[in-house]
mmCIF file of C-alpha atoms in Angstrom:
data_model
loop_
_atom_site.group_PDB
_atom_site.id
_atom_site.type_symbol
_atom_site.label_atom_id
_atom_site.label_comp_id
_atom_site.label_asym_id
_atom_site.label_seq_id
_atom_site.Cartn_x
_atom_site.Cartn_y
_atom_site.Cartn_z
ATOM 1 C CA MET A 1 296.771 222.116 -13.407
ATOM 2 C CA ALA A 2 295.249 224.455 -15.988
ATOM 3 C CA SER A 3 298.358 224.163 -18.142
ATOM 4 C CA PHE A 4 298.083 220.350 -18.082
ATOM 5 C CA LEU A 5 294.421 220.455 -19.151
ATOM 6 C CA CYS A 6 295.438 222.459 -22.205
ATOM 7 C CA SER A 7 298.482 220.386 -22.991
ATOM 8 C CA PRO A 8 298.964 217.793 -25.773
ATOM 9 C CA LYS A 9 299.507 215.151 -23.065
ATOM 10 C CA PHE A 10 295.994 215.699 -21.704
ATOM 11 C CA PHE A 11 294.392 215.358 -25.153
ATOM 12 C CA LEU A 12 296.454 212.221 -25.752
ATOM 13 C CA LEU A 13 295.179 210.824 -22.453
ATOM 14 C CA LEU A 14 291.575 211.545 -23.490
ATOM 15 C CA ILE A 15 292.118 209.715 -26.779
ATOM 16 C CA LEU A 16 293.605 206.708 -25.002
ATOM 17 C CA LEU A 17 290.761 206.584 -22.457
ATOM 18 C CA SER A 18 288.069 206.803 -25.150
ATOM 19 C CA ALA A 19 289.812 204.117 -27.181
ATOM 20 C CA VAL A 20 289.268 201.503 -24.472
ATOM 21 C CA PRO A 21 285.405 201.455 -24.551
ATOM 22 C CA ILE A 22 285.399 201.860 -28.340
ATOM 23 C CA ALA A 23 287.714 198.863 -28.696
ATOM 24 C CA TYR A 24 285.472 196.862 -26.338
ATOM 25 C CA ILE A 25 282.364 197.673 -28.379
ATOM 26 C CA ILE A 26 284.080 196.801 -31.665
ATOM 27 C CA HIS A 27 285.327 193.519 -30.213
ATOM 28 C CA SER A 28 281.872 192.663 -28.825
ATOM 29 C CA GLU A 29 280.170 193.434 -32.136
ATOM 30 C CA THR A 30 282.629 191.545 -34.357
ATOM 31 C CA SER A 31 283.181 188.469 -32.186
ATOM 32 C CA GLU A 32 281.131 185.341 -32.822
ATOM 33 C CA ARG A 33 278.266 185.175 -30.345
ATOM 34 C CA ALA A 34 278.023 182.222 -28.000
ATOM 35 C CA THR A 35 274.218 181.907 -28.307
ATOM 36 C CA HIS A 36 271.593 182.407 -30.985
ATOM 37 C CA VAL A 37 270.818 186.013 -31.968
ATOM 38 C CA TYR A 38 268.002 187.623 -33.943
ATOM 39 C CA GLU A 39 269.274 190.759 -35.664
ATOM 40 C CA TYR A 40 266.871 193.294 -37.118
ATOM 41 C CA HIS A 41 267.048 196.633 -38.878
ATOM 42 C CA SER A 42 265.204 199.623 -37.453
ATOM 43 C CA ASN A 43 264.846 203.356 -38.023
ATOM 44 C CA GLY A 44 265.222 204.123 -34.302
ATOM 45 C CA TRP A 45 268.097 204.065 -31.836
ATOM 46 C CA LEU A 46 266.217 202.921 -28.718
ATOM 47 C CA ARG A 47 263.962 199.893 -28.238
ATOM 48 C CA GLU A 48 262.652 199.311 -24.719
ATOM 49 C CA SER A 49 260.685 196.056 -24.555
ATOM 50 C CA THR A 50 260.044 192.959 -26.678
ATOM 51 C CA LYS A 51 257.416 190.204 -26.415
ATOM 52 C CA TRP A 52 256.952 187.153 -28.620
ATOM 53 C CA ASP A 53 253.576 186.854 -30.384
ATOM 54 C CA ASP A 54 253.518 183.103 -31.038
ATOM 55 C CA LEU A 55 250.214 183.019 -32.938
ATOM 56 C CA ASN A 56 251.488 185.465 -35.564
ATOM 57 C CA ARG A 57 255.183 184.431 -35.453
ATOM 58 C CA ARG A 58 256.511 187.890 -34.703
ATOM 59 C CA PHE A 59 258.128 189.912 -31.979
ATOM 60 C CA LEU A 60 256.328 193.010 -30.680
ATOM 61 C CA ILE A 61 258.677 195.873 -29.913
ATOM 62 C CA SER A 62 258.086 199.165 -28.074
ATOM 63 C CA PHE A 63 259.712 202.360 -29.326
ATOM 64 C CA PHE A 64 261.436 204.639 -26.837
ATOM 65 C CA ASP A 65 260.505 207.527 -29.131
ATOM 66 C CA GLY A 66 256.848 206.411 -29.061
ATOM 67 C CA GLY A 67 254.846 203.682 -30.779
ATOM 68 C CA LEU A 68 254.999 199.974 -31.476
ATOM 69 C CA GLY A 69 256.510 197.776 -34.142
ATOM 70 C CA VAL A 70 256.541 194.141 -35.179
ATOM 71 C CA ILE A 71 259.407 191.937 -36.351
ATOM 72 C CA PRO A 72 258.074 189.007 -38.419
ATOM 73 C CA VAL A 73 260.120 185.801 -38.136
ATOM 74 C CA PRO A 74 259.729 183.423 -41.135
ATOM 75 C CA GLU A 75 259.658 179.731 -40.335
ATOM 76 C CA ASP A 76 262.295 179.149 -43.014
ATOM 77 C CA GLN A 77 264.518 182.035 -41.960
ATOM 78 C CA ALA A 78 267.975 181.695 -43.488
ATOM 79 C CA ALA A 79 270.938 181.525 -41.127
ATOM 80 C CA GLY A 80 272.405 184.965 -40.567
ATOM 81 C CA ALA A 81 269.505 186.793 -42.228
ATOM 82 C CA ILE A 82 268.690 190.211 -40.781
ATOM 83 C CA LEU A 83 265.033 190.786 -39.986
ATOM 84 C CA GLU A 84 263.119 194.018 -40.620
ATOM 85 C CA GLU A 85 261.108 196.028 -38.120
ATOM 86 C CA ILE A 86 257.685 197.293 -39.260
ATOM 87 C CA ALA A 87 256.072 200.215 -37.427
ATOM 88 C CA VAL A 88 252.391 199.527 -36.656
ATOM 89 C CA VAL A 89 251.453 202.162 -34.040
ATOM 90 C CA LYS A 90 252.449 205.802 -33.862
ATOM 91 C CA ASN A 91 251.845 207.794 -30.681
ATOM 92 C CA VAL A 92 249.463 210.280 -32.254
ATOM 93 C CA ASN A 93 248.768 213.288 -29.988
ATOM 94 C CA LEU A 94 251.008 211.878 -27.244
ATOM 95 C CA GLY A 95 253.901 214.224 -27.792
ATOM 96 C CA ARG A 96 257.408 212.970 -27.106
ATOM 97 C CA ASN A 97 256.356 210.323 -24.607
ATOM 98 C CA SER A 98 257.954 206.891 -24.761
ATOM 99 C CA SER A 99 256.357 203.469 -25.180
ATOM 100 C CA LEU A 100 257.897 201.179 -22.575
ATOM 101 C CA GLY A 101 256.636 197.868 -21.164
ATOM 102 C CA VAL A 102 254.374 195.815 -23.415
ATOM 103 C CA VAL A 103 252.481 192.539 -22.973
ATOM 104 C CA VAL A 104 250.420 190.310 -25.278
ATOM 105 C CA ASP A 105 246.859 189.821 -23.983
ATOM 106 C CA ARG A 106 246.111 186.729 -26.058
ATOM 107 C CA PRO A 107 242.482 186.013 -24.961
ATOM 108 C CA ARG A 108 241.444 189.481 -26.112
ATOM 109 C CA ASN A 109 243.777 189.637 -29.147
ATOM 110 C CA ARG A 110 245.432 192.834 -28.058
ATOM 111 C CA ALA A 111 248.707 194.378 -26.987
ATOM 112 C CA VAL A 112 248.792 196.424 -23.796
ATOM 113 C CA VAL A 113 251.565 199.030 -23.644
ATOM 114 C CA VAL A 114 252.783 201.551 -21.082
ATOM 115 C CA ILE A 115 253.390 205.166 -22.149
ATOM 116 C CA ALA A 116 255.420 207.649 -20.094
ATOM 117 C CA ASP A 117 257.294 210.925 -20.029
ATOM 118 C CA VAL A 118 260.679 209.442 -19.157
ATOM 119 C CA LEU A 119 262.601 212.658 -18.488
ATOM 120 C CA GLY A 120 260.019 214.921 -16.842
ATOM 121 C CA ASN A 121 257.693 212.302 -15.297
ATOM 122 C CA LYS A 122 254.761 214.591 -16.173
ATOM 123 C CA TYR A 123 252.635 211.998 -17.949
ATOM 124 C CA SER A 124 251.892 208.290 -17.551
ATOM 125 C CA ALA A 125 249.314 206.201 -19.387
ATOM 126 C CA VAL A 126 248.425 202.704 -20.541
ATOM 127 C CA ALA A 127 246.927 201.821 -23.923
ATOM 128 C CA ALA A 128 245.554 198.721 -25.622
ATOM 129 C CA TYR A 129 245.706 197.983 -29.365
ATOM 130 C CA ASP A 130 244.060 195.310 -31.476
ATOM 131 C CA LEU A 131 246.713 192.812 -32.628
ATOM 132 C CA THR A 132 245.113 192.483 -36.060
ATOM 133 C CA THR A 133 244.058 196.003 -37.043
ATOM 134 C CA TRP A 134 246.243 197.968 -34.582
ATOM 135 C CA GLU A 135 243.294 200.190 -33.772
ATOM 136 C CA GLN A 136 243.428 201.742 -30.313
ATOM 137 C CA ILE A 137 240.977 200.070 -27.910
ATOM 138 C CA PHE A 138 241.566 202.413 -24.991
ATOM 139 C CA LEU A 139 244.015 204.995 -23.677
ATOM 140 C CA THR A 140 243.938 205.643 -19.926
ATOM 141 C CA GLN A 141 245.884 208.467 -18.325
ATOM 142 C CA LEU A 142 247.432 207.448 -15.005
ATOM 143 C CA SER A 143 249.261 210.591 -13.874
ATOM 144 C CA GLY A 144 250.006 214.213 -14.846
ATOM 145 C CA PRO A 145 250.140 216.800 -16.086
ATOM 146 C CA GLU A 146 248.437 218.607 -13.177
ATOM 147 C CA GLY A 147 248.674 215.837 -10.577
ATOM 148 C CA GLU A 148 251.632 214.152 -8.887
ATOM 149 C CA LYS A 149 254.518 213.022 -11.026
ATOM 150 C CA GLY A 150 254.734 209.382 -12.071
ATOM 151 C CA PHE A 151 256.760 207.075 -14.263
ATOM 152 C CA ALA A 152 254.718 204.185 -15.652
ATOM 153 C CA ASP A 153 257.217 201.523 -16.638
ATOM 154 C CA ASP A 154 255.968 197.953 -17.080
ATOM 155 C CA VAL A 155 252.680 196.066 -17.324
ATOM 156 C CA ALA A 156 251.163 192.642 -16.664
ATOM 157 C CA VAL A 157 247.663 191.358 -17.431
ATOM 158 C CA ASP A 158 245.575 188.846 -15.448
ATOM 159 C CA PRO A 159 243.090 186.309 -16.938
ATOM 160 C CA GLU A 160 240.181 188.775 -16.606
ATOM 161 C CA GLY A 161 242.027 191.377 -18.671
ATOM 162 C CA ASN A 162 242.938 193.702 -15.800
ATOM 163 C CA ALA A 163 246.266 195.466 -16.329
ATOM 164 C CA TYR A 164 248.777 196.180 -13.559
ATOM 165 C CA ILE A 165 251.247 199.003 -14.252
ATOM 166 C CA THR A 166 254.307 199.778 -12.135
ATOM 167 C CA ASP A 167 255.138 203.359 -11.170
ATOM 168 C CA THR A 168 258.929 203.502 -10.954
ATOM 169 C CA LYS A 169 258.938 206.990 -9.452
ATOM 170 C CA GLY A 170 256.005 206.720 -7.040
ATOM 171 C CA ASN A 171 256.606 203.084 -5.983
ATOM 172 C CA LYS A 172 253.027 201.999 -6.517
ATOM 173 C CA ILE A 173 250.989 199.895 -8.961
ATOM 174 C CA TRP A 174 247.975 201.111 -10.929
ATOM 175 C CA LYS A 175 245.226 198.589 -11.681
ATOM 176 C CA VAL A 176 243.238 199.264 -14.860
ATOM 177 C CA GLY A 177 240.147 197.273 -15.841
ATOM 178 C CA VAL A 178 239.556 195.335 -19.022
ATOM 179 C CA ASN A 179 237.874 198.337 -20.678
ATOM 180 C CA GLY A 180 240.483 200.843 -19.554
ATOM 181 C CA GLU A 181 238.836 202.099 -16.353
ATOM 182 C CA LEU A 182 241.247 203.002 -13.528
ATOM 183 C CA LEU A 183 240.159 200.686 -10.696
ATOM 184 C CA THR A 184 242.602 201.160 -7.836
ATOM 185 C CA THR A 185 246.159 201.920 -6.808
ATOM 186 C CA ILE A 186 248.149 199.301 -4.922
ATOM 187 C CA ARG A 187 250.461 200.788 -2.286
ATOM 188 C CA SER A 188 252.605 199.325 0.463
ATOM 189 C CA PRO A 189 255.263 200.702 2.829
ATOM 190 C CA LEU A 190 257.384 197.731 1.729
ATOM 191 C CA PHE A 191 257.669 199.255 -1.755
ATOM 192 C CA ALA A 192 259.675 202.262 -0.482
ATOM 193 C CA PRO A 193 263.130 201.553 1.013
ATOM 194 C CA LYS A 194 264.325 203.719 3.889
ATOM 195 C CA GLU A 195 267.379 204.956 1.990
ATOM 196 C CA TRP A 196 266.457 207.910 -0.216
ATOM 197 C CA TYR A 197 268.849 206.907 -2.985
ATOM 198 C CA LEU A 198 267.189 203.514 -3.352
ATOM 199 C CA LYS A 199 263.893 205.258 -4.139
ATOM 200 C CA LEU A 200 265.260 206.935 -7.275
ATOM 201 C CA VAL A 201 264.462 203.897 -9.466
ATOM 202 C CA GLY A 202 261.776 201.826 -7.800
ATOM 203 C CA LEU A 203 259.198 199.251 -8.906
ATOM 204 C CA ASN A 204 260.034 198.076 -12.400
ATOM 205 C CA GLY A 205 259.398 194.688 -14.031
ATOM 206 C CA ILE A 206 256.109 192.916 -13.297
ATOM 207 C CA VAL A 207 254.534 189.570 -14.239
ATOM 208 C CA TYR A 208 251.257 187.837 -13.448
ATOM 209 C CA HIS A 209 251.684 184.340 -12.001
ATOM 210 C CA PRO A 210 249.025 181.770 -13.079
ATOM 211 C CA ASN A 211 248.396 180.917 -9.413
ATOM 212 C CA GLY A 212 246.833 184.329 -8.799
ATOM 213 C CA TYR A 213 249.519 186.764 -7.714
ATOM 214 C CA LEU A 214 251.937 189.348 -9.088
ATOM 215 C CA LEU A 215 255.716 189.310 -8.918
ATOM 216 C CA VAL A 216 257.387 192.732 -9.042
ATOM 217 C CA VAL A 217 261.056 193.707 -8.852
ATOM 218 C CA HIS A 218 262.407 196.906 -7.263
ATOM 219 C CA SER A 219 265.413 197.964 -9.328
ATOM 220 C CA LEU A 220 267.691 199.671 -6.813
ATOM 221 C CA SER A 221 266.900 197.713 -3.645
ATOM 222 C CA GLY A 222 266.908 194.387 -5.493
ATOM 223 C CA ASN A 223 263.752 193.275 -3.658
ATOM 224 C CA LEU A 224 261.229 190.958 -5.298
ATOM 225 C CA PHE A 225 257.629 191.389 -4.135
ATOM 226 C CA LYS A 226 254.758 188.905 -4.180
ATOM 227 C CA ILE A 227 251.333 190.581 -4.296
ATOM 228 C CA ASP A 228 248.359 188.274 -3.670
ATOM 229 C CA ILE A 229 245.441 189.623 -5.722
ATOM 230 C CA GLY A 230 242.869 187.428 -3.954
ATOM 231 C CA LYS A 231 243.922 188.508 -0.454
ATOM 232 C CA GLY A 232 243.359 192.243 -0.663
ATOM 233 C CA TYR A 233 246.638 192.839 -2.479
ATOM 234 C CA GLU A 234 248.701 191.449 0.395
ATOM 235 C CA VAL A 235 252.374 192.320 -0.203
ATOM 236 C CA LYS A 236 255.321 190.151 0.858
ATOM 237 C CA ILE A 237 259.033 190.396 0.174
ATOM 238 C CA VAL A 238 260.269 187.200 -1.466
ATOM 239 C CA ASN A 239 263.314 185.901 0.392
ATOM 240 C CA ILE A 240 266.022 185.749 -2.281
ATOM 241 C CA ILE A 241 268.489 183.351 -0.664
ATOM 242 C CA GLY A 242 272.119 184.398 -0.906
ATOM 243 C CA SER A 243 271.605 187.187 -3.433
ATOM 244 C CA SER A 244 269.490 190.139 -4.547
ATOM 245 C CA LEU A 245 267.985 191.280 -7.852
ATOM 246 C CA ARG A 246 269.550 194.742 -7.852
ATOM 247 C CA PHE A 247 269.292 196.558 -11.194
ATOM 248 C CA GLY A 248 266.544 194.183 -12.298
ATOM 249 C CA ASP A 249 264.445 195.486 -15.189
ATOM 250 C CA GLY A 250 261.829 193.690 -17.313
ATOM 251 C CA MET A 251 260.764 190.179 -16.298
ATOM 252 C CA GLU A 252 259.207 187.069 -17.834
ATOM 253 C CA LEU A 253 258.030 183.755 -16.395
ATOM 254 C CA LEU A 254 259.802 180.801 -17.981
ATOM 255 C CA SER A 255 257.587 178.430 -15.958
ATOM 256 C CA PRO A 256 255.565 178.678 -12.727
ATOM 257 C CA THR A 257 258.780 178.023 -10.761
ATOM 258 C CA LYS A 258 261.284 179.924 -12.943
ATOM 259 C CA LEU A 259 261.483 183.691 -13.441
ATOM 260 C CA VAL A 260 263.806 185.596 -15.772
ATOM 261 C CA VAL A 261 264.887 189.011 -14.485
ATOM 262 C CA ALA A 262 266.464 191.040 -17.293
ATOM 263 C CA GLY A 263 269.338 193.321 -16.410
ATOM 264 C CA ASN A 264 273.080 193.587 -16.428
ATOM 265 C CA PRO A 265 273.563 190.721 -15.748
ATOM 266 C CA SER A 266 270.245 188.958 -16.376
ATOM 267 C CA ARG A 267 269.305 186.320 -13.824
ATOM 268 C CA LEU A 268 267.304 183.108 -13.671
ATOM 269 C CA VAL A 269 265.440 182.864 -10.367
ATOM 270 C CA GLU A 270 263.772 179.657 -9.120
ATOM 271 C CA SER A 271 261.250 179.013 -6.350
ATOM 272 C CA LEU A 272 259.865 175.733 -4.993
ATOM 273 C CA ASP A 273 257.464 177.215 -2.418
ATOM 274 C CA GLU A 274 255.088 179.470 -4.397
ATOM 275 C CA TRP A 275 257.523 182.385 -4.323
ATOM 276 C CA GLU A 276 257.750 182.711 -0.573
ATOM 277 C CA SER A 277 261.486 182.288 -1.140
ATOM 278 C CA ALA A 278 263.679 181.904 -4.209
ATOM 279 C CA ARG A 279 267.260 181.472 -5.331
ATOM 280 C CA VAL A 280 269.287 182.842 -8.245
ATOM 281 C CA THR A 281 270.340 179.739 -10.151
ATOM 282 C CA GLY A 282 271.917 181.281 -13.243
ATOM 283 C CA LYS A 283 273.288 184.463 -14.792
ATOM 284 C CA PHE A 284 273.856 185.672 -18.334
ATOM 285 C CA THR A 285 275.594 188.829 -19.499
ATOM 286 C CA GLY A 286 274.874 188.992 -23.238
ATOM 287 C CA ALA A 287 275.633 192.195 -25.170
ATOM 288 C CA ALA A 288 276.165 194.334 -22.064
ATOM 289 C CA HIS A 289 277.254 197.405 -24.040
ATOM 290 C CA ARG A 290 273.774 197.533 -25.631
ATOM 291 C CA LEU A 291 272.056 197.512 -22.182
ATOM 292 C CA VAL A 292 269.545 194.740 -21.500
ATOM 293 C CA THR A 293 266.061 196.046 -20.608
ATOM 294 C CA GLY A 294 263.596 193.190 -21.160
ATOM 295 C CA ALA A 295 263.034 189.487 -21.709
ATOM 296 C CA THR A 296 260.637 187.296 -23.648
ATOM 297 C CA VAL A 297 260.213 183.569 -24.208
ATOM 298 C CA LYS A 298 260.040 182.059 -27.696
ATOM 299 C CA ASP A 299 259.660 178.291 -28.116
ATOM 300 C CA GLY A 300 260.932 177.708 -24.589
ATOM 301 C CA LYS A 301 264.030 179.863 -25.078
ATOM 302 C CA VAL A 302 264.683 183.217 -23.407
ATOM 303 C CA TYR A 303 265.585 186.209 -25.590
ATOM 304 C CA LEU A 304 266.838 189.479 -24.155
ATOM 305 C CA ASN A 305 265.878 192.881 -25.509
ATOM 306 C CA HIS A 306 268.664 195.465 -25.706
ATOM 307 C CA LEU A 307 267.990 199.192 -25.520
ATOM 308 C CA PHE A 308 270.592 200.486 -27.969
ATOM 309 C CA GLY A 309 270.833 199.956 -31.697
ATOM 310 C CA LEU A 310 274.068 200.546 -33.602
ATOM 311 C CA GLY A 311 274.825 201.499 -37.183
ATOM 312 C CA TYR A 312 273.849 204.137 -39.734
ATOM 313 C CA PRO A 313 271.678 204.979 -41.669
ATOM 314 C CA LYS A 314 269.720 201.937 -40.487
ATOM 315 C CA ARG A 315 270.238 200.885 -36.921
ATOM 316 C CA LYS A 316 270.779 197.208 -36.188
ATOM 317 C CA HIS A 317 269.290 195.820 -32.985
ATOM 318 C CA VAL A 318 269.751 192.390 -31.405
ATOM 319 C CA LEU A 319 267.610 189.929 -29.479
ATOM 320 C CA VAL A 320 270.095 187.610 -27.788
ATOM 321 C CA GLU A 321 269.252 184.120 -26.514
ATOM 322 C CA ALA A 322 270.115 183.834 -22.821
ATOM 323 C CA VAL A 323 271.643 180.558 -21.678
ATOM 324 C CA PHE A 324 271.963 180.779 -17.916
ATOM 325 C CA ALA A 325 275.029 179.334 -16.215
#
């Protein structure tokens, strides 16, 4: 066996095996895409979450290496033109922590973003920034470094400006007030599956529904939870008929009855009974090799954020329109 591992045949086998994924990536990048794509240049490799800022005609983008950027979209954008990312927030004094989920809080003209220590889970926080000046409005620590470990991942905001932040490691939800005060922690035995391995990546994407409740996906179990804010944070598992939402990541409401769950693949989920039950009615794969992590809606169309950028010295990232079939 040792002689084979050192033989020319083994190295030839390694080359052949590595050629398969490389060929797939090259084919995926050079083939004509089936749906509309926004391409943009960036100085970073990893981009976690994107939300459309309709008032200012730009995408907001969170940096895995910390901070926020914007991608302006001209109304007269030429076909095939590559957009440019502009950094607007740097994570000053926040070390190597990542910026993850982000949401536009339009009534208060601010962006609310989750910050976390992805590898060590020793720090979690949520911050708000003015959408015009990019001045920090508040920064609220949620966990660490002395307390229990946590992994703040995604955020939703209700009409009063309260923020709800998922803890992927601890399977709970922090509620932070409009001025950044930590109000409560929402827990439920339903959030933690019995199987230990399903707890490794827990509560992830979260959205606020205009009828007064939260929808939250659990990545590894595939469960979708409905949390009624007006009923003492009552938690129910949404009955996903004939399917699950396993590996679900960021989410976005397309309408009160339609929910986009980003992932690999991304799914369109529909409910006709106030999210007591739901059904997966469409799937979309997109640029799977770039790893889909989030979704946003622009002019009624869904665009998927992809984690990985490709190219050098400038990385090129893509926001791919999802057409569910």
